[in-house]
XYZ file of C-alpha atoms in Angstrom:
652
model
C -9.455 -21.374 -18.285
C -8.740 -20.472 -22.122
C -9.451 -16.665 -21.138
C -5.494 -16.605 -19.289
C -3.690 -18.924 -21.526
C -0.644 -17.473 -20.472
C -1.331 -16.902 -16.589
C -2.543 -20.460 -15.459
C 0.599 -22.376 -16.916
C 3.207 -23.772 -14.764
C 6.438 -22.554 -15.175
C 10.050 -23.862 -14.044
C 12.491 -22.237 -12.035
C 15.336 -23.817 -11.599
C 14.098 -26.784 -9.326
C 11.281 -25.042 -8.648
C 7.948 -25.935 -10.323
C 5.119 -23.311 -9.982
C 1.964 -23.500 -10.529
C 1.146 -20.424 -12.577
C 2.614 -17.264 -12.976
C 0.906 -15.317 -10.273
C 3.467 -14.028 -7.464
C 2.801 -12.683 -4.365
C 5.914 -10.599 -3.970
C 8.105 -9.756 -1.480
C 7.045 -6.986 0.707
C 6.519 -5.519 4.369
C 3.840 -6.837 6.902
C 5.162 -6.051 10.302
C 3.563 -9.436 11.651
C 6.809 -10.781 13.657
C 7.060 -11.265 16.917
C 9.951 -11.037 18.744
C 11.901 -11.551 15.447
C 10.016 -14.294 14.854
C 7.650 -15.464 11.889
C 4.252 -14.980 13.642
C 0.364 -17.332 13.338
C -0.203 -14.007 12.042
C 2.030 -14.457 8.812
C 1.384 -18.387 8.699
C -2.779 -17.243 8.224
C -1.904 -14.435 6.377
C 0.041 -16.156 3.369
C -1.644 -19.300 3.467
C -4.630 -16.947 2.949
C -2.872 -16.341 -0.824
C -2.206 -19.611 -0.894
C -5.616 -20.785 -0.730
C -7.171 -17.845 -2.823
C -4.981 -19.955 -5.350
C -1.196 -17.642 -5.957
C 1.256 -19.543 -7.603
C 4.677 -18.499 -6.013
C 4.493 -16.988 -2.840
C 8.145 -15.086 -2.065
C 8.310 -13.645 1.985
C 8.910 -9.976 3.290
C 12.146 -9.599 3.351
C 14.220 -11.096 6.644
C 17.243 -10.011 8.083
C 20.354 -11.551 7.817
C 22.907 -10.071 10.424
C 22.460 -8.441 13.714
C 23.698 -4.965 11.807
C 20.859 -4.867 9.773
C 17.395 -3.364 11.391
C 15.623 -0.701 9.575
C 12.558 -1.512 11.521
C 11.621 -3.080 15.168
C 9.040 -5.916 13.709
C 11.947 -7.297 11.244
C 12.408 -11.824 11.295
C 16.043 -12.905 12.050
C 16.888 -15.546 9.774
C 19.995 -16.057 11.416
C 18.895 -17.155 14.847
C 18.117 -20.572 14.689
C 14.492 -19.691 16.817
C 12.842 -19.333 13.106
C 13.276 -22.873 11.642
C 9.990 -24.237 13.600
C 8.354 -20.561 12.342
C 9.693 -21.559 8.685
C 8.581 -24.915 8.537
C 4.962 -24.052 10.097
C 4.367 -21.237 7.106
C 5.908 -23.346 4.444
C 4.149 -26.562 5.274
C 0.769 -24.215 5.447
C 1.461 -22.696 1.240
C 2.342 -26.392 0.487
C -1.252 -27.756 1.242
C -2.245 -25.764 -1.746
C 0.302 -26.724 -3.863
C 1.837 -23.208 -3.416
C 5.962 -22.485 -3.748
C 7.129 -20.510 -1.654
C 10.747 -18.622 -1.452
C 12.068 -16.946 1.493
C 13.711 -13.282 0.742
C 17.213 -12.340 2.584
C 18.386 -9.112 2.858
C 21.014 -6.672 4.832
C 19.440 -3.206 4.282
C 23.199 -1.660 4.852
C 22.788 1.746 5.094
C 18.963 1.603 4.794
C 18.845 0.742 8.284
C 18.173 2.210 12.288
C 21.108 2.196 15.284
C 18.803 2.864 17.411
C 16.683 -0.447 16.992
C 20.326 -2.554 17.197
C 22.301 -0.334 18.502
C 24.552 -0.995 16.298
C 26.398 0.943 13.848
C 24.716 1.157 10.300
C 26.765 -0.590 7.826
C 27.623 0.357 4.301
C 29.521 0.212 1.317
C 31.039 3.638 2.056
C 30.902 6.343 4.418
C 27.156 8.164 3.771
C 23.473 8.784 5.352
C 20.797 7.418 3.412
C 17.803 10.173 2.190
C 14.955 8.654 4.543
C 16.864 7.704 8.212
C 19.738 10.135 7.949
C 22.879 8.055 10.065
C 26.188 7.690 9.299
C 26.951 5.004 8.373
C 30.458 3.089 9.012
C 32.332 1.958 5.449
C 32.139 -2.166 6.146
C 36.163 -3.832 6.564
C 37.071 -6.256 4.566
C 36.615 -8.741 7.272
C 32.678 -7.020 8.020
C 31.946 -7.722 4.076
C 33.203 -11.823 4.829
C 31.443 -11.758 7.629
C 28.245 -10.333 6.615
C 28.951 -13.242 3.055
C 29.058 -15.889 6.292
C 25.949 -14.754 7.656
C 24.166 -15.098 4.016
C 24.940 -18.781 3.992
C 24.303 -19.328 7.280
C 20.498 -17.745 6.798
C 20.688 -19.483 3.923
C 21.077 -23.093 5.072
C 18.241 -22.385 7.525
C 15.892 -21.602 4.893
C 16.795 -24.414 3.116
C 15.950 -26.217 6.766
C 13.133 -24.085 7.137
C 11.622 -26.709 4.196
C 11.275 -22.844 1.613
C 11.436 -24.102 -1.890
C 13.571 -21.557 -2.689
C 15.830 -18.138 -1.811
C 15.217 -14.596 -2.922
C 18.767 -12.290 -2.569
C 17.433 -8.989 -2.305
C 19.474 -6.435 -4.735
C 16.657 -4.459 -4.846
C 16.145 -0.704 -3.581
C 16.401 -1.639 0.299
C 19.963 -3.518 0.018
C 23.576 -3.352 1.468
C 23.963 -5.202 -1.838
C 22.731 -2.673 -4.440
C 24.405 -0.232 -2.240
C 28.001 -1.810 -3.189
C 26.436 -1.751 -7.050
C 25.722 1.607 -7.376
C 28.414 4.182 -8.150
C 25.669 6.678 -5.787
C 26.390 5.075 -2.740
C 29.590 3.199 -3.023
C 32.456 5.237 -3.344
C 35.177 2.435 -2.476
C 38.860 2.277 -3.855
C 39.632 -1.142 -3.270
C 38.599 -4.385 -4.452
C 34.650 -4.294 -4.076
C 34.863 -0.448 -5.554
C 35.030 1.620 -8.244
C 34.993 -0.367 -11.671
C 31.831 -2.686 -12.655
C 33.797 -5.558 -12.136
C 34.600 -4.480 -8.726
C 31.124 -3.379 -7.430
C 30.362 -6.920 -8.421
C 31.967 -8.660 -6.250
C 30.442 -7.895 -3.242
C 27.122 -9.666 -5.211
C 29.251 -12.350 -6.291
C 30.898 -13.241 -3.191
C 27.080 -13.078 -1.898
C 25.535 -15.441 -4.219
C 28.957 -18.289 -4.243
C 28.644 -18.687 -0.390
C 24.134 -18.991 -0.514
C 24.799 -21.365 -3.191
C 26.790 -23.576 -1.685
C 25.301 -23.407 1.391
C 22.062 -24.963 -0.340
C 23.632 -26.881 -2.893
C 23.231 -26.919 -6.850
C 19.804 -28.216 -7.257
C 17.694 -25.559 -4.492
C 15.991 -22.790 -6.459
C 18.297 -19.483 -6.476
C 17.361 -16.123 -7.374
C 18.020 -12.273 -6.956
C 15.963 -8.651 -7.309
C 17.488 -6.639 -8.837
C 17.421 -2.864 -8.491
C 16.404 -2.282 -12.394
C 17.217 1.437 -12.216
C 17.718 3.427 -9.080
C 16.632 6.607 -11.476
C 18.691 9.209 -9.700
C 19.508 12.141 -11.466
C 22.604 11.958 -10.176
C 24.831 8.842 -11.506
C 22.912 6.177 -9.656
C 22.518 2.932 -11.634
C 20.275 3.284 -14.790
C 18.555 0.743 -16.377
C 21.776 -0.154 -19.157
C 24.072 -0.629 -15.929
C 21.716 -2.454 -14.483
C 21.149 -4.791 -17.468
C 25.043 -5.642 -17.330
C 25.023 -6.012 -13.867
C 22.606 -8.552 -14.783
C 24.824 -10.709 -17.445
C 27.285 -10.688 -14.989
C 26.046 -12.458 -12.222
C 23.813 -14.133 -14.889
C 27.503 -15.326 -16.160
C 28.559 -17.202 -12.494
C 26.027 -20.203 -13.726
C 24.752 -20.345 -9.965
C 21.381 -18.001 -10.430
C 17.668 -19.873 -11.494
C 15.926 -16.157 -11.941
C 15.811 -12.596 -11.780
C 12.599 -10.470 -10.056
C 12.982 -6.934 -10.195
C 12.224 -3.141 -8.021
C 13.110 0.011 -9.081
C 14.015 3.080 -7.451
C 15.503 3.886 -3.934
C 14.821 5.217 -1.305
C 15.660 8.895 -3.023
C 12.358 7.833 -4.627
C 10.233 5.465 -3.068
C 6.917 7.304 -4.132
C 8.688 5.093 -7.584
C 9.285 2.216 -5.538
C 5.314 1.777 -3.826
C 3.663 3.726 -6.925
C 0.149 4.938 -5.669
C -2.577 5.797 -8.000
C -0.553 8.700 -9.634
C 1.586 6.320 -11.304
C 0.751 4.181 -14.561
C -0.389 0.906 -14.284
C 2.693 -1.719 -15.084
C 4.587 1.257 -14.879
C 8.071 -1.366 -14.353
C 6.726 -3.638 -17.426
C 9.538 -1.853 -19.662
C 12.276 -2.698 -17.895
C 11.720 -6.120 -17.531
C 11.318 -6.115 -20.989
C 14.325 -4.885 -21.223
C 16.206 -7.458 -18.454
C 14.575 -10.053 -20.776
C 16.164 -8.896 -23.248
C 19.855 -9.642 -22.391
C 19.179 -12.824 -19.892
C 17.893 -16.034 -20.556
C 16.773 -16.054 -16.674
C 12.611 -16.428 -15.861
C 12.363 -12.606 -15.614
C 10.169 -11.109 -12.416
C 7.519 -8.112 -13.276
C 5.628 -6.542 -10.681
C 4.499 -2.926 -9.414
C 0.677 -1.623 -9.931
C -0.668 -4.789 -11.860
C -3.962 -5.446 -10.649
C -5.754 -6.965 -12.921
C -5.323 -10.839 -14.575
C -6.296 -9.157 -17.764
C -3.554 -6.949 -17.646
C -0.965 -9.935 -16.581
C -1.937 -11.978 -19.346
C -1.233 -9.294 -21.664
C 2.310 -9.227 -20.421
C 3.127 -12.528 -20.775
C 1.649 -13.004 -24.102
C 3.584 -9.982 -25.565
C 6.783 -11.383 -24.021
C 7.545 -8.993 -21.268
C 8.010 -11.105 -18.713
C 8.306 -14.553 -17.153
C 5.803 -14.229 -13.820
C 3.894 -11.239 -12.722
C 3.993 -9.684 -9.473
C 0.273 -8.725 -7.597
C 1.856 -7.387 -4.363
C -1.128 -4.794 -3.158
C -4.013 -6.650 -5.660
C -3.433 -9.896 -3.725
C -3.098 -7.919 -0.285
C -6.661 -6.279 -2.180
C -8.374 -9.854 -2.581
C -6.606 -13.003 -2.037
C -8.918 -14.974 -4.510
C -7.992 -12.470 -6.823
C -5.715 -16.449 -9.089
C -9.479 -18.643 -8.205
C -11.387 -16.003 -9.365
C -10.153 -15.285 -12.622
C -9.499 -19.166 -13.166
C -13.580 -19.572 -12.900
C -14.078 -16.675 -14.909
C -15.434 -14.326 -11.892
C -13.765 -11.377 -12.956
C -16.367 -8.940 -12.272
C -15.895 -10.298 -8.711
C -12.391 -9.358 -8.302
C -12.283 -6.519 -5.345
C -9.539 -4.481 -7.804
C -6.393 -2.553 -5.656
C -7.065 1.376 -6.126
C -3.638 2.033 -4.773
C -4.654 4.233 -2.378
C -1.563 2.853 -0.289
C -3.433 4.144 2.843
C -4.178 0.432 4.513
C -1.186 -1.522 3.469
C 1.839 0.603 2.844
C 1.421 3.845 4.670
C 0.731 1.345 7.400
C 3.841 -0.446 7.774
C 6.098 2.893 6.499
C 4.607 4.205 9.852
C 5.498 0.991 11.891
C 1.735 -0.578 12.196
C 0.380 -3.711 10.889
C 0.058 -4.146 7.623
C -3.941 -3.966 6.381
C -5.733 -2.663 3.670
C -8.521 -0.191 2.950
C -10.222 -1.930 0.927
C -10.506 -5.397 2.457
C -11.304 -5.417 5.926
C -9.881 -8.784 6.365
C -6.023 -8.168 5.447
C -3.661 -9.074 8.451
C -7.168 -11.027 10.622
C -7.283 -13.868 8.399
C -7.767 -16.242 11.258
C -10.783 -14.828 11.904
C -12.538 -12.691 9.307
C -10.652 -14.917 6.043
C -12.293 -17.081 3.660
C -14.606 -19.364 4.826
C -15.265 -17.081 8.040
C -18.437 -15.457 7.212
C -21.534 -17.977 8.770
C -25.466 -17.283 8.386
C -26.562 -16.049 11.027
C -28.695 -18.741 13.693
C -31.720 -15.966 13.672
C -32.454 -14.171 10.586
C -33.145 -10.109 11.141
C -34.863 -7.280 9.938
C -31.901 -4.942 9.420
C -32.138 -1.334 8.031
C -29.504 0.331 6.902
C -29.027 4.659 6.861
C -27.177 5.885 4.433
C -25.343 3.885 1.240
C -21.570 4.996 1.558
C -18.872 2.801 1.975
C -19.900 1.524 5.711
C -23.378 1.298 5.001
C -22.940 -0.736 2.066
C -20.321 -2.944 3.804
C -23.270 -3.548 6.248
C -25.565 -4.376 3.824
C -23.301 -6.276 2.037
C -22.343 -8.895 5.163
C -25.863 -8.751 6.700
C -27.555 -9.833 3.889
C -24.891 -12.351 3.056
C -25.321 -13.658 6.742
C -29.025 -14.309 5.592
C -30.558 -11.121 7.595
C -33.208 -8.397 5.301
C -31.749 -5.900 4.584
C -33.395 -2.402 4.036
C -30.884 0.165 2.648
C -32.101 3.898 2.597
C -29.608 6.923 0.943
C -31.257 9.857 0.589
C -29.089 10.858 -2.646
C -30.227 8.955 -5.855
C -26.636 6.977 -6.157
C -24.550 5.174 -3.773
C -21.411 5.897 -2.508
C -21.226 8.679 -0.463
C -17.711 10.695 0.502
C -16.203 7.944 -1.646
C -18.262 9.310 -5.014
C -17.563 12.520 -4.146
C -13.111 11.646 -3.499
C -12.834 10.338 -6.814
C -14.396 13.613 -7.859
C -10.669 15.298 -6.716
C -8.164 15.617 -9.384
C -6.145 12.026 -10.080
C -8.540 10.382 -7.643
C -11.270 8.022 -9.919
C -9.588 4.964 -9.104
C -10.939 5.628 -5.096
C -14.493 4.608 -6.446
C -13.353 1.211 -6.653
C -14.112 0.691 -3.318
C -17.755 1.702 -4.542
C -18.077 -0.097 -7.487
C -17.235 -3.351 -5.814
C -19.340 -3.129 -3.177
C -22.204 -2.196 -5.598
C -21.358 -5.715 -8.032
C -21.890 -7.482 -4.725
C -24.594 -5.752 -3.839
C -26.371 -6.342 -7.435
C -25.970 -10.359 -6.840
C -28.493 -10.012 -3.237
C -31.455 -10.253 -2.565
C -31.863 -6.683 -0.311
C -33.927 -3.528 -0.864
C -32.303 -0.541 -1.635
C -34.488 2.387 -1.899
C -32.518 5.465 -3.177
C -33.589 8.967 -3.154
C -35.403 8.698 0.032
C -33.894 10.317 3.183
C -34.802 8.141 5.910
C -36.464 9.857 9.329
C -36.663 8.454 12.587
C -40.690 8.216 11.737
C -39.760 6.089 8.666
C -37.072 3.446 9.873
C -39.701 3.102 13.201
C -42.660 2.697 10.840
C -40.243 -0.981 9.765
C -40.257 -2.328 12.880
C -36.840 -3.148 12.423
C -34.560 -5.830 14.800
C -31.610 -4.096 14.702
C -30.605 -0.183 12.872
C -27.209 0.721 11.532
C -26.762 4.571 10.867
C -24.583 5.181 8.721
C -25.160 8.423 7.505
C -21.627 10.159 7.272
C -20.733 13.372 7.796
C -20.736 16.757 6.678
C -18.172 19.576 5.991
C -17.658 21.856 8.741
C -19.014 25.764 6.486
C -17.959 28.389 9.831
C -14.507 26.757 11.092
C -13.113 29.906 12.254
C -14.836 33.407 13.620
C -15.747 36.310 11.615
C -18.387 36.924 9.207
C -18.904 35.103 6.056
C -19.849 32.332 3.460
C -21.723 31.097 0.219
C -20.400 32.013 -2.410
C -17.558 33.856 -1.679
C -16.318 31.101 1.098
C -17.036 27.477 -0.356
C -15.973 23.823 1.179
C -14.235 21.856 -1.497
C -17.572 19.683 -2.030
C -19.077 22.893 -3.029
C -16.695 22.681 -5.420
C -16.294 19.746 -6.535
C -19.794 18.865 -7.020
C -20.292 22.335 -9.143
C -22.346 23.538 -6.048
C -20.350 26.501 -6.806
C -18.092 27.741 -9.275
C -14.202 29.488 -7.881
C -13.523 32.974 -9.442
C -9.769 33.284 -11.183
C -7.939 33.594 -7.481
C -8.458 31.205 -5.049
C -7.079 30.631 -1.427
C -7.652 27.168 -0.011
C -7.191 26.974 3.081
C -5.678 23.063 4.445
C -6.577 21.613 7.658
C -6.860 18.796 5.808
C -3.091 17.727 5.146
C -4.758 14.589 2.401
C -6.250 14.606 -0.660
C -9.084 16.864 -0.278
C -6.955 19.778 0.330
C -4.722 19.103 -2.798
C -6.996 17.355 -4.747
C -9.367 20.241 -4.961
C -6.316 22.632 -5.198
C -5.182 20.205 -8.864
C -9.187 20.738 -10.009
C -9.150 24.225 -9.761
C -5.644 24.863 -11.208
C -6.866 22.665 -13.461
C -9.778 24.641 -14.741
C -7.246 27.884 -14.968
C -7.638 28.820 -11.577
C -4.845 30.584 -9.824
C -4.436 28.892 -6.461
C -3.109 29.570 -3.230
C -2.783 27.226 -0.543
C -1.910 27.888 3.079
C -2.026 25.506 5.836
C -0.671 25.588 9.794
C 1.095 22.443 9.263
C 5.397 22.723 8.075
C 4.455 22.093 4.460
C 0.979 20.957 2.195
C 0.550 17.983 2.323
C 1.390 16.999 5.011
C -0.314 13.635 5.311
C 0.860 12.260 1.738
C 3.847 11.424 2.699
C 3.130 7.888 4.047
C 0.886 7.635 1.220
C 4.309 7.526 -1.727
C 1.893 10.686 -2.870
C 3.444 13.839 -1.014
C 6.334 14.410 -4.123
C 4.199 13.844 -7.242
C 1.377 15.622 -6.103
C 3.687 18.503 -5.241
C 5.132 18.599 -7.892
C 2.055 18.640 -10.332
C 0.246 21.478 -8.244
C 3.640 24.027 -8.857
C 3.967 22.738 -12.271
C 0.051 23.755 -12.571
C 1.226 27.275 -10.796
C -0.166 26.514 -7.273
C 1.817 28.464 -4.107
C 2.432 27.753 -1.188
C 2.293 29.239 2.168
C 2.661 26.986 5.134
C 3.268 28.049 8.898
C 0.246 29.840 9.224
C -2.697 29.680 11.753
C -5.903 31.419 10.092
C -7.320 33.418 12.601
C -10.903 34.627 11.339
C -12.489 35.354 8.283
C -14.197 38.691 7.082
C -15.929 38.588 3.630
C -12.836 37.131 1.223
C -10.081 38.339 3.810
C -8.376 35.658 5.468
C -6.354 36.906 8.905
C -3.814 34.531 9.282
C -0.472 34.103 12.280
C 2.618 32.636 11.320
C 2.527 30.296 14.074
C 6.234 30.850 14.322
C 7.195 34.401 14.326
C 3.755 36.054 15.807
C 3.506 38.522 12.304
C -0.228 38.836 11.945
C -0.826 38.549 7.682
C -3.592 38.895 5.949
C -4.449 37.492 3.021
C -6.852 39.163 1.080
C -7.869 40.018 -2.917
C -8.787 36.621 -3.643
C -12.412 35.992 -5.467
C -13.179 32.547 -3.314
C -11.380 31.170 -0.768
C -12.236 27.409 0.101
C -12.164 25.853 2.910
C -10.640 21.886 3.595
C -11.133 22.395 7.156
C -12.424 18.995 8.373
C -16.207 17.098 8.948
C -18.743 16.876 11.583
C -20.752 13.575 12.068
C -24.262 13.429 10.746
C -25.522 11.839 13.917
C -28.413 13.515 14.581
C -30.625 10.380 13.530
C -28.764 7.959 15.836
C -29.848 10.103 18.945
C -33.213 10.692 18.129
C -33.593 6.931 17.586
C -31.181 6.039 20.420
C -33.668 4.255 23.378
C -36.234 3.588 20.795
C -35.177 0.782 18.624
C -33.699 -2.353 20.084
C -30.323 -2.580 18.286
C -28.958 0.375 17.270
C -25.134 1.044 15.737
C -23.721 3.761 13.535
C -20.407 3.290 11.501
C -17.489 5.439 9.518
C -18.380 8.997 9.531
C -21.549 8.685 11.748
C -19.272 8.090 14.857
C -16.206 10.146 14.082
C -14.969 11.582 10.778
C -12.518 9.641 9.723
C -11.052 7.830 6.486
C -13.055 5.176 3.740
C -10.612 2.277 5.861
C -13.099 3.049 9.248
C -15.870 2.775 7.500
C -14.915 -0.736 5.720
C -13.992 -2.067 9.273
C -16.343 -0.907 11.212
C -19.697 -1.777 8.952
C -17.823 -5.399 8.989
C -17.928 -5.875 12.141
C -21.507 -4.476 12.522
C -22.191 -6.794 9.574
C -21.088 -9.587 10.987
C -22.513 -8.188 14.788
C -25.991 -8.701 14.031
C-alpha cells in the first residue's frame, strides 16, 4: 500500500467519493443487444470492479435517434434502458466501485445508413471517416438535442449511476460546435469563442437542472484537436475549460485528444509514447480547480503513481491496461506488480475489433468479453489430473502449459529452440515492435511460479512424445515462412524471407525489394528494420496500399510516415507473376501492364506461412487425446494462438 501513496488514496468528485485513483474510462465494446445494456456488459464491467478499479465510466451512450455511428450503441433516451442500468450499477456497487454514465451525440461523426435519419452537425460538412454530408442543425434541432440530453440524464439517475460524463471529446457533436474546424455558423452558436461555447453551456445547464445540485456531473473535453488547419489548440481548450468551469455546474474534467482526422492520437499504439497525454492534463490542471482526469497509454501502476505524485492529474484512466488485466489494481495494492499482465498497445484485440464492428476482446487476455465463462475465479482444478505433453513454446503452447498446470495436470513442455516465445519473440525484432514480446514475458513469469517440466533445445519426435506415455498431447509447433510462393528459380541469399532478415541469418544488400503479401507489421516492420540499417527499400504489393491491414490498429499513418521519412518507396497494385534470380516479374492488376523489377541486391518475401503440422499428423490415432493449437492449425495472429491455447488448457 505504501508503494502507491497517491494511487490508492480516495478522491472526492462532486458528491461522489471514489476509493482510489484508477479509472476505467469510456470506450466502445459493441456488447449492446437491441441497443440496451446486455449481460455481457455487466460481466465485463463487474470484472473490473472485482479487480479493484475505483471508478468506471460506461462506453458512450446515444442521446438521440439521429446519433448512430455504429449499430451496437446503447440508446439512453429509451425508458427501456433503465432496468439494465440498475442491474449494471448494482453489480458495480457490490465491490464499492463507482460508475458514471457517458452521454454523447456523435454529430457529424454518425452514420445515416444505421439511423435512416440525417446526420446532424453544427455546419454542413463531412467527417473524414464517415464521409456523409451532415445537415446543419436548425435552432429547433439544437433545442431538441438539449432536451434529449436532459431526458437521458434523468434516465441515468433513475438507473442508479453515481454520476454523468458529457462527451465533448474526439467524437462529439458538442466538440464540433466548439471547434472552428467544424463550426462555420454565423448565428449565436458560431463565430466567437463565447458563441461556440453556447451549446455546451446550454447542455450542461439542462443536464444539471435534470439531475439536481447534488449529483456528480462532469465533461470529457478535447484537450487539443492537433489539426494543422485551425482546429482547437491546447490553449483554446484551456479557455473552453475555464468558461465551462465558471458555470459552476461541473464537478470534474476528463480529457481526450485528437479527432477522426488523426485517430492514431485518440487510440495510440505501441508506436506512441507511454502517457503521451500527460502534458495536456498538466496544462488543464494549471487553469482549473476541478479534478482533472488523464488517460492514454498508462499501463503500469508505478507510472500512474508518478503522474499523481507530480501533480499532473488527479485520477488516472487505464482502459486497455484493465482490458488486459482486470486485476491490475488489486495486484498493485497487494504488492504483486510482477503478476500484472501489462497492455502492449498492439490494438489488435480491442481497438481493431471494435472499429470493424466486432465485440471487444484482447490479444493478451482471452477472458476479455468472455468474463462469465473465463473470468476471475472460473478456472478450477481438473477432476482427474493427467499427464500432458505440449510441443512448442510459442504463445499457444505457453498458454496451454500455464492453464493446464494451474488445473493440476502434470505438464511436459518441449521447445526446439533454446528460448521460449516462438514467433512472438521474432515479431519483437521488427522495428518499433519490442513491446509485443510482453506476451511472452508475462507467460514466462507465470510459468516460472508453477511446477512443470520445460525442456528447451529439444525438437520433439513422435518417438519421444510416445515414450512419455502421455494422456494428452498438444501440438503447438507453429508455422514457417513460405520460401517459394511464386513460380521461378530463386532462393537465398538473394531471395529470402522476413524471418531470415530479422534473425540475421542473411544480411541484405544495399538495394532491397520487399514483396508485401502480409499488409501487417511483418512486412512494414522488416522494411523499417532494413531502412534503419541503411538499406534502400522498395516495397511492392497487390493491395491498394502498403500496410493495408494496419488501418484498424491505428498504425497505418505513423508507419507510412516513418517509412517515407526513411526513404522507403511504395508501389501498390502489383501482382508478382514469377521470380528469376532477383528479377521480379509483376503485373499491374488494373492496367494489365507487365513490369520488371530488376537491379536489386536482395528480394525479401513477406508472403505468408505454412502450418508446421507434420508431428500432429504423425501422432494422429496413436495417442488417446491429441490437439493442435495456434499456427499449427493455420497461420494467424497471436490472439488466436492464446485463445486456442487457453481453451485447450481448460478442456483437458
